């Protein structure tokens, strides 16, 4: 909401001066693309309630020839635009390539790599830096002092981040003034070398409540404007408050406890008052997940107690740092992975790949709690131990509580919990899908009188050979249920274990694909993840 | 070799001024750590031929308290040092933290994210930029013009990349002069804020042939100095020349063909004359793998023909870009993954994770050729098609040739090739391990008269359900052999397919672990990857 409101005039000016789709606009995160969508034939998606779902919140080539890429992760536009420009040059074509990037996105490694390369392209590329003085929350990083200096000096400061990379440079102080913007864009149209047009805009422009509550109005839920005081519905609020309480207590107990996140504090419920409360024990690294992991690893190596909070979709941005900086050094950090699981998210923000991504890196311990008590015990274990990098897949939704403290010793790795001993069929349900396993158990009992065994694996990074071996005695079928993509995931490890035996194994989970805003019940049906479908598939084998 | 020779005087000056291990040195890639190792009790590893293998070429905490981290991938030191400094501050300790980074490594996203964050640390951190005017090959990127300007002006240029990020800054023109360095380091010792000490050094300093052949002497093989004209043993030279010939012909045919790499042209045999030959159809993006993938994806989307060459170990640096910029947009690039497989490499440069990493991303096609003819056919297919991102695991070692052109239509995805029809046991050997499968087939025949079926899967990203289904008719055991880590890899997909059947499946491959300079025959034995061990395991099940 906020970024889009601040980018209306620039969008109009861009479309006025440039000739899309002949000239190419490449958006970043697409957080500034709503006005662009409205101007390119898709306004009914914003005005007709029946069509609100018709268009994505991101640029989407399948919707319009004016959208070049499907994007939703940040800091990509400059690299993509550089590729567009290079293709143009090799083909001997002639048009303008315009990358749009917000100031918050500049701190991401891909953006910085892209800028460094765009600067030496040697031909037309126009980088519009939409500087609204904010990321989702505050900006963090040294370059923001330079942007501030450039704003103060009307772009005249000698020491200029963009010029230091080799860009030509133009500053527009009133980035919400259409005439000023048109003049600036006309100046750079058909330019024969890389140029940055740095425009100063107002996040939330034109909507008082959004101008005044910039962070809360970065994104809003439908209906929010009708009840302005209740600005955000925080997802998984209960597990969120558990996490915050845990962090707060640990910081009080131990001044080396430090919570780290990469520019998405809202995802974890870290509002401004909580951030202030934590003080120097809170670090927002800006959009810089790679740095966040290396930084956390080094802190732990020096005896501090980092807790890195991250969304499943964005942990993808830091595989090599998890492998090299973290796991190769076996640094005992706590990593809290949020929103992991199948979801109705946009294709750009899926959270179903974290198990394959994280659990196949050596030395990593990835835990999946199924209840509040397990979550708290795992948090304690992860935070207090000094042996391994430990990631926890933070549960979502309503709190599940047994009321009994979990006394498990999680330092004994890969010990699954045999919750209910039965026979013939064993159900292994991971995280949120433990509950599903319970339901299938009930179905099997009701339909065929089968008393299935129920197992909570807790560990996603390994196999409990003892439990699995014992199942061979009086079980014919082992069923794994995982809330994520099957390929490279948890279930396949179980199946591999049984490869040389007579045990039948069925793996339930998601298919390797990018889904796009699919209803959860449809998704579950497609993957045969309803209790009825699972039971049916099991009974075929019994 | 070259980076180390250029960093001898700075290392002496650092150890003279600072008090390691109380003060902390964090090296980047460790390419500058040999003198440091010699000064910290490990000189016999450099002087006694019997002990050449005793120490790694990288910093290694298990060797010395003067080494903080195990590192080998580039661009990590600033982030790691920032974490060390933050831990120091939270613990209320007091020492200097010194990050060392080469100019070539500055272009990596993690380094840039790290610099942006280090600059606002608010306490002591000293970044020594070792500027020898080179990456492994030439530097690429806009920031190198700024470094050049700083060198020309003795550090006085107003527009200064480091200052634009907020750093204090000091320049040392003669970075191989010990007195100058001691003076500079004394100036910044115990400084209370972030500072960059930019030192100008000479790569290869003191060894004429290395000063004159900077790229060739970046690294050398043992014995190279005794035969100075033959500077490099290029690995997999034959497949290298095949690849170069293919690229050269495609560039001649189609001016939109463009080969991209990230600062490691030597790995692919792209020497200076070849690079000059390709001209604008050759792009070295510098150390910037994330940019390389996004850039290639965008080029393909605009109708150009990018071929991105990368080492298996470094493809890890760009998972999110493969997922989001590339595969979500389904851009038809060709990606040539080199050195993929189990190896005797240092723990920091393992190449055994690329199958799990790449093959579980939707839309990606990952091909594994077993012969020259297959490789050439796959190259043609990948380059000419417009449907998918296609990665090829470039074979290593001696060329294997059938002499018969491969006419396979690779646009029919996931079609395995049934090479020899047999019974009871089916052997599926991927890439380099197809040959191993053949040997096992011979063993089975000799030892038990079993006429095993032999399959070349060719595709690592999916299952040929038809072939696998047919095997059920007269086979009891399916065996997969993959040259990489088993967890999340190829074999597990096959095993999952058979989970609901009576088929026994054995997966052979590497274990999930970081190995370190292990002899290949030891490694194979540990993983039961000799033909004898595999045969033994199969016969247990027959």
Tab-separated table of N, CA and C in Angstrom, chain A residues 12 46 68 112 139-140 148 152 165 172 205 221 228 272 286 288 310 321 344 412 443 466 488 497 528:
chain	number	residue	atom	x	y	z
A	12	UNK	N	3.067	7.655	-13.604
A	12	UNK	CA	2.433	8.433	-14.678
A	12	UNK	C	3.505	9.092	-15.547
A	46	UNK	N	-8.660	-3.271	-9.434
A	46	UNK	CA	-8.533	-2.409	-8.260
A	46	UNK	C	-9.843	-1.710	-7.912
A	68	UNK	N	7.544	-7.431	-17.550
A	68	UNK	CA	8.592	-8.275	-18.137
A	68	UNK	C	8.851	-9.547	-17.348
A	112	UNK	N	23.265	-4.859	-5.171
A	112	UNK	CA	24.593	-4.238	-5.186
A	112	UNK	C	25.469	-4.849	-6.280
A	139	UNK	N	15.325	1.948	7.396
A	139	UNK	CA	16.472	1.457	6.669
A	139	UNK	C	17.644	1.246	7.619
A	140	UNK	N	18.464	0.236	7.330
A	140	UNK	CA	19.705	0.041	8.077
A	140	UNK	C	20.837	-0.143	7.094
A	148	UNK	N	20.750	10.185	2.489
A	148	UNK	CA	20.300	11.335	3.272
A	148	UNK	C	21.107	12.580	2.896
A	152	UNK	N	19.770	16.039	1.296
A	152	UNK	CA	20.025	17.345	1.931
A	152	UNK	C	20.689	18.326	0.982
A	165	UNK	N	30.191	4.210	-8.044
A	165	UNK	CA	30.107	2.983	-8.838
A	165	UNK	C	30.242	3.270	-10.334
A	172	UNK	N	15.986	14.261	-8.151
A	172	UNK	CA	14.701	14.954	-8.200
A	172	UNK	C	14.155	15.038	-6.780
A	205	UNK	N	1.880	8.495	0.201
A	205	UNK	CA	1.435	9.801	-0.307
A	205	UNK	C	-0.072	9.856	-0.617
A	221	UNK	N	-4.289	-5.477	5.283
A	221	UNK	CA	-5.262	-6.495	4.925
A	221	UNK	C	-6.520	-5.809	4.404
A	228	UNK	N	-9.367	2.010	11.103
A	228	UNK	CA	-7.993	2.483	10.997
A	228	UNK	C	-7.128	2.220	12.234
A	272	UNK	N	7.654	-1.480	16.967
A	272	UNK	CA	8.657	-0.493	17.346
A	272	UNK	C	8.955	-0.537	18.847
A	286	UNK	N	18.829	-4.786	7.569
A	286	UNK	CA	18.309	-4.360	6.272
A	286	UNK	C	18.083	-5.587	5.402
A	288	UNK	N	19.327	-8.014	3.668
A	288	UNK	CA	20.706	-8.510	3.559
A	288	UNK	C	20.792	-9.850	4.276
A	310	UNK	N	13.651	-15.413	10.353
A	310	UNK	CA	13.574	-15.298	8.896
A	310	UNK	C	12.315	-15.984	8.391
A	321	UNK	N	25.690	-19.135	2.445
A	321	UNK	CA	26.111	-18.659	3.766
A	321	UNK	C	25.739	-19.685	4.835
A	344	UNK	N	-1.335	-20.648	0.472
A	344	UNK	CA	-2.046	-20.044	-0.656
A	344	UNK	C	-1.320	-18.803	-1.168
A	412	UNK	N	20.187	-35.152	22.035
A	412	UNK	CA	20.256	-36.466	21.397
A	412	UNK	C	19.587	-36.349	20.037
A	443	UNK	N	-9.270	-42.218	11.198
A	443	UNK	CA	-9.956	-42.753	10.024
A	443	UNK	C	-9.680	-44.241	9.852
A	466	UNK	N	16.710	-46.475	14.979
A	466	UNK	CA	16.220	-47.442	15.943
A	466	UNK	C	14.701	-47.600	15.830
A	488	UNK	N	13.405	-33.953	-2.338
A	488	UNK	CA	14.543	-33.544	-1.515
A	488	UNK	C	14.195	-33.326	-0.064
A	497	UNK	N	15.733	-45.188	3.711
A	497	UNK	CA	16.104	-46.118	4.787
A	497	UNK	C	15.495	-47.501	4.557
A	528	UNK	N	-3.395	-34.878	-2.650
A	528	UNK	CA	-3.963	-36.006	-1.904
A	528	UNK	C	-3.597	-35.911	-0.420
